Amino acid sequence: MSLSPEQVRKVAALARLELSPDQLTVMAGQLNRILDFVDQLQQVDTTGVEPMAHPIPVENVFREDAPRESLPTGEALANAPNRGGNFFAVPAVFSDE
Amino acid sequence: MTITDRTASELLALQAAGDVSARAITDAFLAVIREREPTVQAFVQVDEAAARQQAEAVDAKRRAGAPLGPLAGVPVAVKDVLCTRGVRTTCSSRMLADYVPPYDAHVIERLRAADAVLIGKTNLDEFAMGSSTENSAFQVTRNPWDSTRIPGGSSGGSAAAVAAREAPLSLGTDTGGSIRQPASHCGIVGVKPTYGRVSRYGLVAFANSLDQIGPFARTVTDAARLLAVIAGHDARDSTSVDQSVPAYTQSLDQPLQNLRIGIPQEFLKTGLDAEVEAAVRAALREYQAQGATLVDVTLPHAAHHAIAVYYIVATAEASSNLARYDGMHFGHRTADKGDLIATMSRSRTEGFGPEVQRRIMLGTYALSSGYYDAYYLQAMKVRRLIAEEFATAFTQCDIIASPTSPTAAFPIGEKTADPLTMYLSDIYTISANLAGIPGVSLPCGFTSNGLPIGLQLLAPPFAEERLFRSARMYEAATDWHTRRPPL
């Protein structure tokens, strides 16, 4: 499989990254080289093999659904790039268009 | 012998005997940091006053006859990917250049409870993505043995700090070799524990199913001491395993009888540097001299496909983990005005360096509609084949030995232009993360250029005690770990 600069642009949009036309070309070249290498996995016979998402058996861990101490508002907001009162301030979610 | 040449074990004994104070120890390491940092650049942050304060608190406790923790007065450097309450935690990224966590990582809590002195935060490849520490947004850490070369990565700062005697102990994280490979390149001991052995609470996630925190030290005993402090169950990490932690240091000096060492035949073939191979084979002969037997084992999928699996699994997990950096709640936000999506995209583009962006792109693609089955799902299946291969190998042997890295430390700048070449240097370490098993790298020689060579030992899940004992068998018979870099 080979990625065109246009496909790379779509992936960048999904990943919320802005790449200039020059960067798209460089990125396409680098990703294609990596993908060419990774394509070797298609040759491995994995018939009947269960996918392994975790190296140890993981099961749900439950705890009591009880109120407990949490981060004070001031501390939770301390790293906010922008805040308004006790809230995170963000740009408008809907544009004017 | 100067204080900074002492091991953590010796520093503990010296303090207990009243020969030296914690304050004097911390002062000695701070002096070395001031002297060598212009060359080594292992640290992104050192707060001398805070370090002295912690050391004085330990001295006060000792004077008062209060109980002291197992690392009392011993300085520990910490990779800057571990959250420290009230102290900047940057991940060596512009994205988190000003981020001050409101809480301590589990391992930081453990270090504080052990009365260790947190001496500084160390440099890394941005978000732990890299094998050379050249991907840091702030500085390039130098190898203490040759300042024109990389220290390895991504925990290059933590490894270089210990090798340069700037700290007796440090913590790193290992997602594909990021503790073992820099330990190998810096001539020290580095341990990647079993997945689930150490809580990842407060570790800034790169790839959750692979990341594990572990110790760096100059000796096996010191590494065991530090792992004993940080290992154990923590309910705040749902993948933390509730299994008791053996007293590693107590059994350490008992050699293992009839040790069977598995040698993966595929690992000793292409691309292995001749000097590295010779050093590893000499190490194996030392084990044989101590009664160990060598067993041929075969790990074909690990040898041929682990890197491909890793660069799908790790990037897929990273693309998801790093989605949280959108400039809204914390981290970098662009100064440019725009709508929500534009602000998020611009913030991420400004905040992430090229390697992080590349991995986010690769992971996003591997998880995207239409490609998921071919890439991510297939990678997870081959991952299981690799894990099963190790399980089979461990029915024939007790530990597996190999080089840690195919070459000694390479020159700064040599592999930065070609990401794939950089990835391939992790060939021997990556499969342990995929299988979740523990591994150690320990010094086993030097090249003719005076660069350290590392021996990697791997063990079945939760067999860290066996790993330490077998590593100590070799260390006790050799003196590589006593050599000092020419600084």
Coordinates of C-alpha atoms in Angstrom, one line a residue:
Chain A
M1 CA 0.0 0.0 0.0
S2 CA 1.3 3.5 -0.8
L3 CA 0.0 6.8 0.5
S4 CA -0.4 9.7 -1.8
P5 CA 0.1 13.3 -0.4
E6 CA -3.7 13.7 -0.7
Q7 CA -4.3 10.7 1.6
V8 CA -1.6 12.0 4.0
R9 CA -3.5 15.3 4.1
K10 CA -6.7 13.4 5.1
V11 CA -4.9 11.5 7.8
A12 CA -3.4 14.8 9.1
A13 CA -6.9 16.2 9.3
L14 CA -8.0 13.2 11.3
A15 CA -5.0 13.6 13.6
R16 CA -5.6 17.4 13.9
L17 CA -2.2 18.3 12.5
E18 CA -1.6 21.0 10.0
L19 CA 1.0 20.1 7.4
S20 CA 2.3 22.4 4.7
P21 CA 2.4 21.1 1.1
D22 CA 6.1 20.5 1.5
Q23 CA 5.7 18.8 4.8
L24 CA 3.0 16.6 3.3
T25 CA 5.4 15.4 0.6
V26 CA 8.2 14.6 3.1
M27 CA 5.7 12.9 5.5
A28 CA 4.3 10.8 2.6
G29 CA 7.8 9.6 1.7
Q30 CA 8.7 8.7 5.3
L31 CA 5.3 7.0 6.0
N32 CA 5.6 5.0 2.8
R33 CA 9.0 3.8 3.7
I34 CA 7.8 2.7 7.1
L35 CA 4.6 1.2 5.6
D36 CA 6.6 -0.8 3.0
F37 CA 8.6 -2.2 6.0
V38 CA 5.5 -2.9 8.0
D39 CA 3.7 -4.6 5.1
Q40 CA 5.8 -7.8 5.9
L41 CA 3.1 -8.5 8.5
Q42 CA 0.7 -9.4 5.7
Q43 CA 2.9 -12.5 4.9
V44 CA 2.5 -13.9 8.4
D45 CA -0.1 -16.7 8.6
T46 CA -2.4 -15.7 11.6
T47 CA -5.3 -18.0 10.8
G48 CA -7.0 -18.8 14.1
V49 CA -4.8 -16.5 16.1
E50 CA -6.6 -14.4 18.7
P51 CA -5.5 -10.7 18.6
M52 CA -3.5 -9.7 21.7
A53 CA -4.2 -6.2 23.0
H54 CA -2.4 -6.6 26.3
P55 CA 0.6 -8.6 27.5
I56 CA -1.1 -9.8 30.6
P57 CA -4.7 -11.0 31.0
V58 CA -6.7 -7.9 31.8
E59 CA -10.1 -8.0 33.4
N60 CA -12.4 -5.3 34.6
V61 CA -11.3 -3.9 37.9
F62 CA -14.2 -2.7 40.1
R63 CA -14.3 -0.4 43.0
E64 CA -17.0 1.0 45.3
D65 CA -18.9 3.8 43.6
A66 CA -18.4 6.0 46.6
P67 CA -17.7 9.7 46.8
R68 CA -14.1 10.6 47.6
E69 CA -11.8 13.5 47.6
S70 CA -10.9 14.9 44.2
L71 CA -8.8 17.7 42.8
P72 CA -9.8 21.1 44.0
T73 CA -11.2 23.4 41.2
G74 CA -8.3 25.8 41.5
E75 CA -5.7 23.0 41.1
A76 CA -7.6 21.4 38.2
L77 CA -7.6 24.8 36.4
A78 CA -4.1 25.7 37.3
N79 CA -2.7 24.5 33.9
A80 CA -5.5 25.9 31.8
P81 CA -4.2 27.9 28.8
N82 CA -7.2 30.2 29.3
R83 CA -9.9 30.3 31.9
G84 CA -13.0 32.2 32.7
G85 CA -13.9 32.1 36.4
N86 CA -14.1 28.4 37.4
F87 CA -14.2 27.2 33.8
F88 CA -11.8 26.3 31.0
A89 CA -12.2 29.0 28.3
V90 CA -12.1 27.7 24.7
P91 CA -12.8 29.1 21.3
A92 CA -16.4 29.0 20.1
V93 CA -17.4 25.4 19.2
F94 CA -19.6 26.5 16.2
S95 CA -18.2 29.0 13.7
D96 CA -20.4 31.8 12.2
E97 CA -20.8 30.0 8.9
Chain B
M1 CA 37.0 7.2 46.8
T2 CA 34.9 10.2 46.2
I3 CA 31.2 10.2 47.3
T4 CA 29.9 10.3 43.8
D5 CA 31.8 7.1 42.9
R6 CA 29.9 5.3 45.6
T7 CA 27.0 3.0 44.9
A8 CA 23.6 3.6 46.5
S9 CA 24.3 0.6 48.8
E10 CA 27.5 2.1 49.9
L11 CA 25.9 5.6 50.4
L12 CA 23.3 3.9 52.7
A13 CA 26.0 2.2 54.7
L14 CA 28.1 5.3 55.0
Q15 CA 25.2 7.3 56.4
A16 CA 24.2 4.5 58.8
A17 CA 27.7 4.5 60.1
G18 CA 27.6 8.3 60.6
D19 CA 30.5 8.8 58.1
V20 CA 28.6 11.1 55.8
S21 CA 25.3 13.1 55.9
A22 CA 22.5 13.0 53.3
R23 CA 23.2 16.8 52.9
A24 CA 26.9 16.1 52.1
I25 CA 25.9 13.4 49.6
T26 CA 23.4 15.6 47.8
D27 CA 25.9 18.5 47.8
A28 CA 28.5 16.2 46.2
F29 CA 26.2 15.1 43.4
L30 CA 25.0 18.7 42.8
A31 CA 28.7 19.8 42.4
V32 CA 29.2 17.1 39.8
I33 CA 26.0 18.1 38.0
R34 CA 27.3 21.7 37.9
E35 CA 30.6 20.6 36.6
R36 CA 29.5 18.1 34.0
E37 CA 26.1 19.3 32.8
P38 CA 27.6 21.7 30.2
T39 CA 28.9 18.6 28.5
V40 CA 26.4 15.9 29.3
Q41 CA 23.1 17.8 29.3
A42 CA 21.3 14.9 31.0
F43 CA 19.0 17.1 33.1
V44 CA 16.2 19.4 31.9
Q45 CA 15.7 20.6 35.5
V46 CA 17.6 20.6 38.7
D47 CA 16.3 22.4 41.8
E48 CA 19.3 22.6 44.1
A49 CA 17.5 24.2 47.0
A50 CA 14.7 21.6 46.9
A51 CA 17.2 18.7 46.8
R52 CA 19.1 20.1 49.8
Q53 CA 15.9 20.5 51.7
Q54 CA 15.0 16.9 51.1
A55 CA 18.5 15.8 52.2
E56 CA 18.3 17.9 55.3
A57 CA 15.0 16.4 56.2
V58 CA 16.5 12.9 56.0
D59 CA 19.4 14.0 58.3
A60 CA 16.9 15.5 60.8
K61 CA 15.0 12.3 60.8
R62 CA 18.1 10.3 61.4
R63 CA 19.2 12.6 64.3
A64 CA 15.8 12.3 65.8
G65 CA 16.0 8.5 65.7
A66 CA 12.9 8.3 63.4
P67 CA 12.6 5.3 61.1
L68 CA 14.2 5.8 57.7
G69 CA 13.1 4.6 54.3
P70 CA 15.1 2.1 52.2
L71 CA 16.7 4.8 50.0
A72 CA 17.3 7.4 52.8
G73 CA 19.5 10.2 51.6
V74 CA 20.2 8.6 48.2
P75 CA 19.7 11.0 45.2
V76 CA 17.5 9.7 42.4
A77 CA 17.1 11.4 39.0
V78 CA 13.8 11.0 37.3
K79 CA 12.9 10.9 33.7
D80 CA 10.8 14.0 32.9
V81 CA 7.8 11.9 31.8
L82 CA 6.9 11.1 35.4
C83 CA 4.6 13.5 37.1
T84 CA 6.0 15.5 40.1
R85 CA 3.6 17.5 42.1
G86 CA 4.4 21.2 41.8
V87 CA 7.4 20.6 39.6
R88 CA 7.3 21.0 35.9
T89 CA 6.9 17.8 33.9
T90 CA 7.7 18.5 30.3
C91 CA 8.2 15.1 28.5
S92 CA 10.9 17.2 26.7
S93 CA 8.1 18.6 24.5
R94 CA 7.1 22.1 23.7
M95 CA 3.6 20.9 24.3
L96 CA 4.2 20.5 28.0
A97 CA 7.0 23.0 28.5
D98 CA 5.1 24.8 31.3
Y99 CA 3.0 21.9 32.6
V100 CA 3.1 21.6 36.4
P101 CA 1.3 18.4 37.6
P102 CA -1.1 18.7 40.6
Y103 CA -0.1 15.2 41.7
D104 CA 2.8 12.8 42.1
A105 CA 3.2 9.7 40.0
H106 CA 3.0 6.5 42.1
V107 CA 6.7 5.9 41.8
I108 CA 7.4 9.4 42.9
E109 CA 5.3 8.8 46.0
R110 CA 7.2 5.6 46.6
L111 CA 10.5 7.4 46.3
R112 CA 9.4 10.1 48.7
A113 CA 8.2 7.5 51.2
A114 CA 11.6 5.7 50.9
D115 CA 13.3 9.0 51.9
A116 CA 15.1 9.3 48.6
V117 CA 16.3 12.7 47.4
L118 CA 14.7 13.7 44.1
I119 CA 17.7 15.5 42.5
G120 CA 16.3 16.5 39.1
K121 CA 14.3 15.7 36.0
T122 CA 16.1 14.1 33.1
N123 CA 15.9 14.7 29.3
L124 CA 14.3 12.2 26.9
D125 CA 13.1 11.8 23.4
E126 CA 9.9 13.9 23.2
F127 CA 7.1 11.8 24.8
A128 CA 9.6 8.9 25.0
M129 CA 9.6 8.5 21.2
G130 CA 13.0 7.7 20.0
S131 CA 16.2 5.7 20.5
S132 CA 18.8 8.5 20.9
T133 CA 17.4 11.4 23.0
E134 CA 17.9 13.6 19.9
N135 CA 14.2 14.1 19.6
S136 CA 14.1 16.3 22.8
A137 CA 12.6 19.7 22.1
F138 CA 15.2 21.2 24.5
Q139 CA 18.6 19.7 24.2
V140 CA 20.7 16.8 23.0
T141 CA 22.1 14.7 25.8
R142 CA 25.6 13.4 25.2
N143 CA 27.1 10.0 25.9
P144 CA 29.4 10.3 28.9
W145 CA 31.9 7.9 27.2
D146 CA 32.1 10.0 24.0
S147 CA 30.3 13.3 23.8
T148 CA 30.1 13.2 20.1
R149 CA 27.7 10.1 20.4
I150 CA 24.2 9.6 21.5
P151 CA 23.5 8.2 25.0
G152 CA 20.7 6.0 23.6
G153 CA 17.0 6.7 24.3
S154 CA 14.4 7.4 25.0
S155 CA 15.6 7.5 28.6
G156 CA 19.0 9.0 27.6
G157 CA 19.1 11.6 30.3
S158 CA 18.5 9.2 33.1
A159 CA 21.1 6.8 31.7
A160 CA 23.7 9.5 31.1
A161 CA 23.2 11.0 34.5
V162 CA 24.0 7.7 36.3
A163 CA 27.0 7.0 34.0
A164 CA 28.4 10.5 34.5
R165 CA 28.1 10.1 38.3
E166 CA 25.6 12.9 38.5
A167 CA 23.2 10.6 40.4
P168 CA 23.7 7.1 41.8
L169 CA 20.2 6.0 40.7
S170 CA 17.6 7.1 38.2
L171 CA 14.2 6.1 36.8
G172 CA 13.4 5.6 33.2
T173 CA 10.6 4.1 31.2
D174 CA 10.8 1.3 28.6
T175 CA 8.3 1.0 25.8
G176 CA 10.5 -0.7 23.2
G177 CA 13.9 -0.7 24.9
S178 CA 14.1 2.8 26.3
I179 CA 15.7 1.7 29.5
R180 CA 17.8 -1.3 28.3
Q181 CA 19.3 0.4 25.2
P182 CA 20.5 3.6 26.9
A183 CA 21.8 1.5 29.8
S184 CA 23.8 -0.5 27.2
H185 CA 25.2 2.6 25.5
C186 CA 26.1 4.2 28.7
G187 CA 27.7 1.2 30.4
I188 CA 25.3 0.8 33.3
V189 CA 22.5 -1.5 34.5
G190 CA 19.0 -0.9 33.3
V191 CA 15.9 -3.0 34.1
K192 CA 12.6 -3.2 32.3
P193 CA 10.2 -4.9 34.8
T194 CA 7.3 -7.2 33.8
Y195 CA 4.3 -5.4 32.5
G196 CA 2.1 -4.7 35.5
R197 CA 5.0 -4.9 38.0
V198 CA 5.2 -1.1 38.5
S199 CA 2.2 1.2 38.6
R200 CA 2.0 3.6 35.6
Y201 CA -0.1 6.0 37.6
G202 CA 1.3 9.5 36.9
L203 CA 3.5 8.3 34.0
V204 CA 2.6 10.3 30.9
A205 CA 1.3 7.6 28.6
F206 CA 3.0 6.8 25.2
A207 CA 1.8 3.3 24.5
N208 CA -0.2 1.9 27.5
S209 CA 0.1 -1.8 26.7
L210 CA 3.9 -1.5 26.4
D211 CA 5.1 1.2 28.8
Q212 CA 6.8 0.2 32.0
I213 CA 8.9 2.2 34.6
G214 CA 12.2 0.8 35.7
P215 CA 15.5 1.6 37.4
F216 CA 19.0 2.6 36.2
A217 CA 22.0 2.0 38.4
R218 CA 25.7 1.2 38.1
T219 CA 25.3 -2.2 39.8
V220 CA 22.8 -5.0 39.8
T221 CA 22.3 -4.7 43.6
D222 CA 21.5 -1.0 43.3
A223 CA 19.0 -1.6 40.5
A224 CA 17.4 -4.3 42.6
R225 CA 17.1 -1.9 45.5
L226 CA 15.4 0.7 43.5
L227 CA 13.0 -1.8 41.8
A228 CA 12.0 -3.1 45.3
V229 CA 11.0 0.4 46.2
I230 CA 8.8 1.2 43.2
A231 CA 7.3 -2.3 42.5
G232 CA 4.0 -3.5 43.8
H233 CA 0.3 -3.1 43.4
D234 CA -1.5 0.2 43.1
A235 CA -5.2 0.4 42.6
R236 CA -4.9 3.6 40.5
D237 CA -3.4 1.6 37.6
S238 CA -5.9 -1.0 36.5
T239 CA -3.1 -3.0 34.8
S240 CA -1.0 -3.0 38.0
V241 CA -0.7 -6.7 39.1
D242 CA -1.5 -7.6 42.7
Q243 CA 1.4 -9.9 43.3
S244 CA 3.9 -9.7 46.2
V245 CA 7.4 -8.2 45.6
P246 CA 10.2 -10.6 46.5
A247 CA 13.1 -9.2 48.6
Y248 CA 15.3 -8.9 45.6
T249 CA 18.5 -7.8 47.4
Q250 CA 18.4 -10.8 49.8
S251 CA 18.8 -13.5 47.2
L252 CA 21.0 -11.5 44.9
D253 CA 24.3 -13.0 45.7
Q254 CA 23.2 -16.6 45.5
P255 CA 24.3 -17.9 42.1
L256 CA 21.7 -20.0 40.2
Q257 CA 22.6 -23.7 39.9
N258 CA 22.3 -25.4 36.6
L259 CA 21.2 -22.2 34.9
R260 CA 19.9 -22.8 31.4
I261 CA 20.5 -19.9 29.1
G262 CA 18.5 -19.7 25.9
I263 CA 20.3 -18.2 22.9
P264 CA 17.9 -17.1 20.1
Q265 CA 19.7 -18.1 17.0
E266 CA 18.0 -15.5 14.9
F267 CA 19.4 -12.7 17.1
L268 CA 23.0 -13.5 16.3
K269 CA 22.8 -13.1 12.5
T270 CA 22.5 -10.1 10.3
G271 CA 23.4 -6.6 11.3
L272 CA 25.2 -7.5 14.5
D273 CA 28.5 -5.6 15.0
A274 CA 31.5 -8.0 15.3
E275 CA 32.8 -6.4 18.5
V276 CA 29.4 -6.6 20.2
E277 CA 29.0 -10.2 19.2
A278 CA 32.4 -11.1 20.5
A279 CA 31.7 -9.4 23.9
V280 CA 28.4 -11.2 24.2
R281 CA 29.9 -14.6 23.3
A282 CA 32.6 -14.0 25.9
A283 CA 29.9 -13.2 28.5
L284 CA 28.2 -16.5 27.6
R285 CA 31.5 -18.4 28.1
E286 CA 31.8 -16.8 31.6
Y287 CA 28.3 -18.2 32.4
Q288 CA 29.4 -21.6 31.1
A289 CA 32.5 -21.4 33.3
Q290 CA 30.1 -21.0 36.2
G291 CA 28.1 -24.1 35.3
A292 CA 25.4 -22.7 33.1
T293 CA 24.4 -24.5 29.9
L294 CA 23.6 -22.8 26.6
V295 CA 20.4 -23.9 24.9
D296 CA 19.5 -22.9 21.3
V297 CA 16.0 -21.4 21.2
T298 CA 14.2 -20.1 18.2
L299 CA 12.2 -16.8 18.1
P300 CA 11.5 -16.3 14.4
H301 CA 8.5 -14.0 14.8
A302 CA 10.3 -11.9 17.4
A303 CA 13.4 -11.6 15.3
H304 CA 11.7 -10.9 12.0
H305 CA 8.4 -9.1 12.8
A306 CA 8.7 -7.5 16.3
I307 CA 9.7 -4.1 14.9
A308 CA 6.9 -4.0 12.4
V309 CA 4.3 -5.1 15.1
Y310 CA 5.7 -2.5 17.5
Y311 CA 5.5 0.4 15.0
I312 CA 1.8 -0.4 14.5
V313 CA 0.8 -1.1 18.1
A314 CA 2.9 1.6 19.7
T315 CA 1.9 4.3 17.2
A316 CA -1.8 3.3 17.3
E317 CA -1.8 3.6 21.1
A318 CA 0.2 6.8 20.9
S319 CA -2.2 8.5 18.4
S320 CA -5.0 7.8 20.8
N321 CA -3.1 8.8 24.0
L322 CA -1.8 12.0 22.5
A323 CA -5.3 13.1 21.3
R324 CA -5.7 14.7 24.8
Y325 CA -3.2 17.4 23.8
D326 CA -5.6 19.8 22.2
G327 CA -4.6 23.0 23.9
M328 CA -7.8 23.2 25.8
H329 CA -7.3 22.0 29.3
F330 CA -3.5 22.0 29.7
G331 CA -0.4 22.2 27.5
H332 CA 0.4 24.5 24.7
R333 CA -2.3 26.6 23.0
T334 CA -1.5 28.6 19.9
A335 CA -1.5 32.3 20.0
D336 CA -3.3 32.4 16.7
K337 CA -7.0 33.2 16.7
G338 CA -9.3 30.7 15.0
D339 CA -12.3 28.4 15.6
L340 CA -12.1 25.4 17.8
I341 CA -10.8 22.9 15.3
A342 CA -8.2 25.3 13.9
T343 CA -7.0 26.2 17.4
M344 CA -6.6 22.5 18.3
S345 CA -4.8 21.7 15.1
R346 CA -2.5 24.7 15.2
S347 CA -1.7 24.0 18.9
R348 CA -0.8 20.4 18.2
T349 CA 1.3 21.3 15.2
E350 CA 3.2 23.9 17.1
G351 CA 3.5 21.8 20.3
F352 CA 4.7 18.4 18.8
G353 CA 8.1 17.8 17.2
P354 CA 8.5 15.9 13.9
E355 CA 8.9 12.4 15.3
V356 CA 5.8 12.7 17.5
Q357 CA 3.8 14.0 14.6
R358 CA 5.1 11.1 12.4
R359 CA 4.0 8.5 15.0
I360 CA 0.6 10.1 15.5
M361 CA 0.2 10.1 11.7
L362 CA 1.2 6.4 11.4
G363 CA -1.0 5.4 14.3
T364 CA -4.0 7.4 13.0
Y365 CA -3.6 5.7 9.6
A366 CA -3.3 2.2 11.1
L367 CA -6.5 2.7 13.0
S368 CA -8.4 4.4 10.3
S369 CA -11.5 3.0 8.6
G370 CA -10.5 0.5 5.9
Y371 CA -7.0 -0.1 7.2
Y372 CA -7.6 -1.3 10.8
D373 CA -7.8 -5.0 9.9
A374 CA -4.7 -5.0 7.7
Y375 CA -2.6 -3.1 10.2
Y376 CA -3.7 -3.0 13.8
L377 CA -5.6 -6.2 13.9
Q378 CA -2.9 -8.2 12.1
A379 CA -0.2 -6.6 14.3
M380 CA -2.1 -7.7 17.5
K381 CA -2.2 -11.3 16.1
V382 CA 1.5 -11.4 15.3
R383 CA 2.0 -10.0 18.8
R384 CA 0.4 -13.0 20.3
L385 CA 2.6 -15.3 18.2
I386 CA 5.6 -13.5 19.6
A387 CA 4.4 -13.8 23.2
E388 CA 3.7 -17.6 22.6
E389 CA 7.1 -18.0 21.1
F390 CA 8.7 -16.7 24.3
A391 CA 6.5 -18.9 26.5
T392 CA 7.7 -21.9 24.5
A393 CA 11.3 -20.8 24.7
F394 CA 11.1 -20.5 28.4
T395 CA 10.0 -24.2 28.7
Q396 CA 13.5 -25.0 27.4
C397 CA 15.6 -22.4 29.3
D398 CA 15.5 -20.2 32.5
I399 CA 16.7 -16.9 30.9
I400 CA 17.3 -15.7 27.4
A401 CA 20.6 -13.9 26.6
S402 CA 21.4 -11.6 23.6
P403 CA 23.1 -8.3 22.8
T404 CA 21.0 -5.4 24.0
S405 CA 21.7 -3.4 20.9
P406 CA 23.3 -4.5 17.6
T407 CA 26.0 -1.8 17.8
A408 CA 27.6 0.5 20.4
A409 CA 26.4 4.1 20.7
F410 CA 26.3 5.8 17.3
P411 CA 27.3 9.4 16.5
I412 CA 24.9 12.2 17.1
G413 CA 23.0 13.0 13.9
E414 CA 23.8 9.7 12.1
K415 CA 20.3 8.3 12.0
T416 CA 18.1 11.4 12.4
A417 CA 17.4 11.8 8.7
D418 CA 16.0 8.2 8.3
P419 CA 13.4 7.3 10.9
L420 CA 13.3 3.6 9.8
T421 CA 17.0 3.1 10.3
M422 CA 16.6 4.5 13.9
Y423 CA 13.7 2.1 14.5
L424 CA 15.7 -0.9 13.4
S425 CA 18.3 -0.3 16.1
D426 CA 15.7 -1.6 18.7
I427 CA 15.6 -5.1 17.2
Y428 CA 16.7 -7.0 20.3
T429 CA 14.7 -5.1 22.9
I430 CA 11.3 -4.5 21.4
S431 CA 9.9 -8.0 21.6
A432 CA 10.1 -8.1 25.4
N433 CA 7.6 -5.2 25.6
L434 CA 5.3 -6.9 23.1
A435 CA 5.4 -10.1 25.3
G436 CA 5.3 -8.1 28.6
I437 CA 8.3 -10.0 30.0
P438 CA 11.1 -8.4 32.1
G439 CA 14.6 -7.7 30.9
V440 CA 17.9 -6.3 32.1
S441 CA 20.9 -4.8 30.3
L442 CA 24.3 -5.0 32.0
P443 CA 27.8 -4.0 30.9
C444 CA 29.7 -6.8 29.2
G445 CA 32.6 -5.1 27.6
F446 CA 33.9 -2.2 25.5
T447 CA 34.6 -1.6 21.8
S448 CA 38.1 -0.7 20.7
N449 CA 36.9 2.9 20.7
G450 CA 36.1 2.6 24.4
L451 CA 32.3 2.5 24.0
P452 CA 30.3 0.3 26.4
I453 CA 28.6 -2.9 25.2
G454 CA 25.5 -4.3 26.9
L455 CA 24.3 -7.9 27.5
Q456 CA 20.6 -8.3 27.6
L457 CA 18.9 -11.0 29.8
L458 CA 15.2 -11.8 29.5
A459 CA 13.1 -13.8 31.9
P460 CA 9.5 -15.1 32.1
P461 CA 6.8 -12.7 33.6
F462 CA 7.5 -11.8 37.2
A463 CA 10.9 -13.6 37.3
E464 CA 12.8 -10.4 38.1
E465 CA 14.4 -12.2 41.0
R466 CA 15.9 -14.7 38.7
L467 CA 17.0 -11.9 36.4
F468 CA 18.8 -10.1 39.1
R469 CA 20.5 -13.3 40.4
S470 CA 21.7 -14.3 36.9
A471 CA 22.9 -10.7 36.2
R472 CA 24.8 -10.6 39.5
M473 CA 26.5 -13.9 38.7
Y474 CA 28.2 -12.3 35.7
E475 CA 28.8 -8.9 37.4
A476 CA 30.5 -10.6 40.3
A477 CA 33.0 -12.3 38.0
T478 CA 33.8 -9.2 35.9
D479 CA 34.8 -5.6 36.5
W480 CA 33.2 -3.7 33.5
H481 CA 30.8 -1.9 35.9
T482 CA 33.7 -0.4 37.8
R483 CA 35.1 1.6 34.8
R484 CA 34.5 5.3 34.7
P485 CA 33.8 7.4 31.7
P486 CA 36.6 9.9 30.7
L487 CA 34.8 13.1 32.0

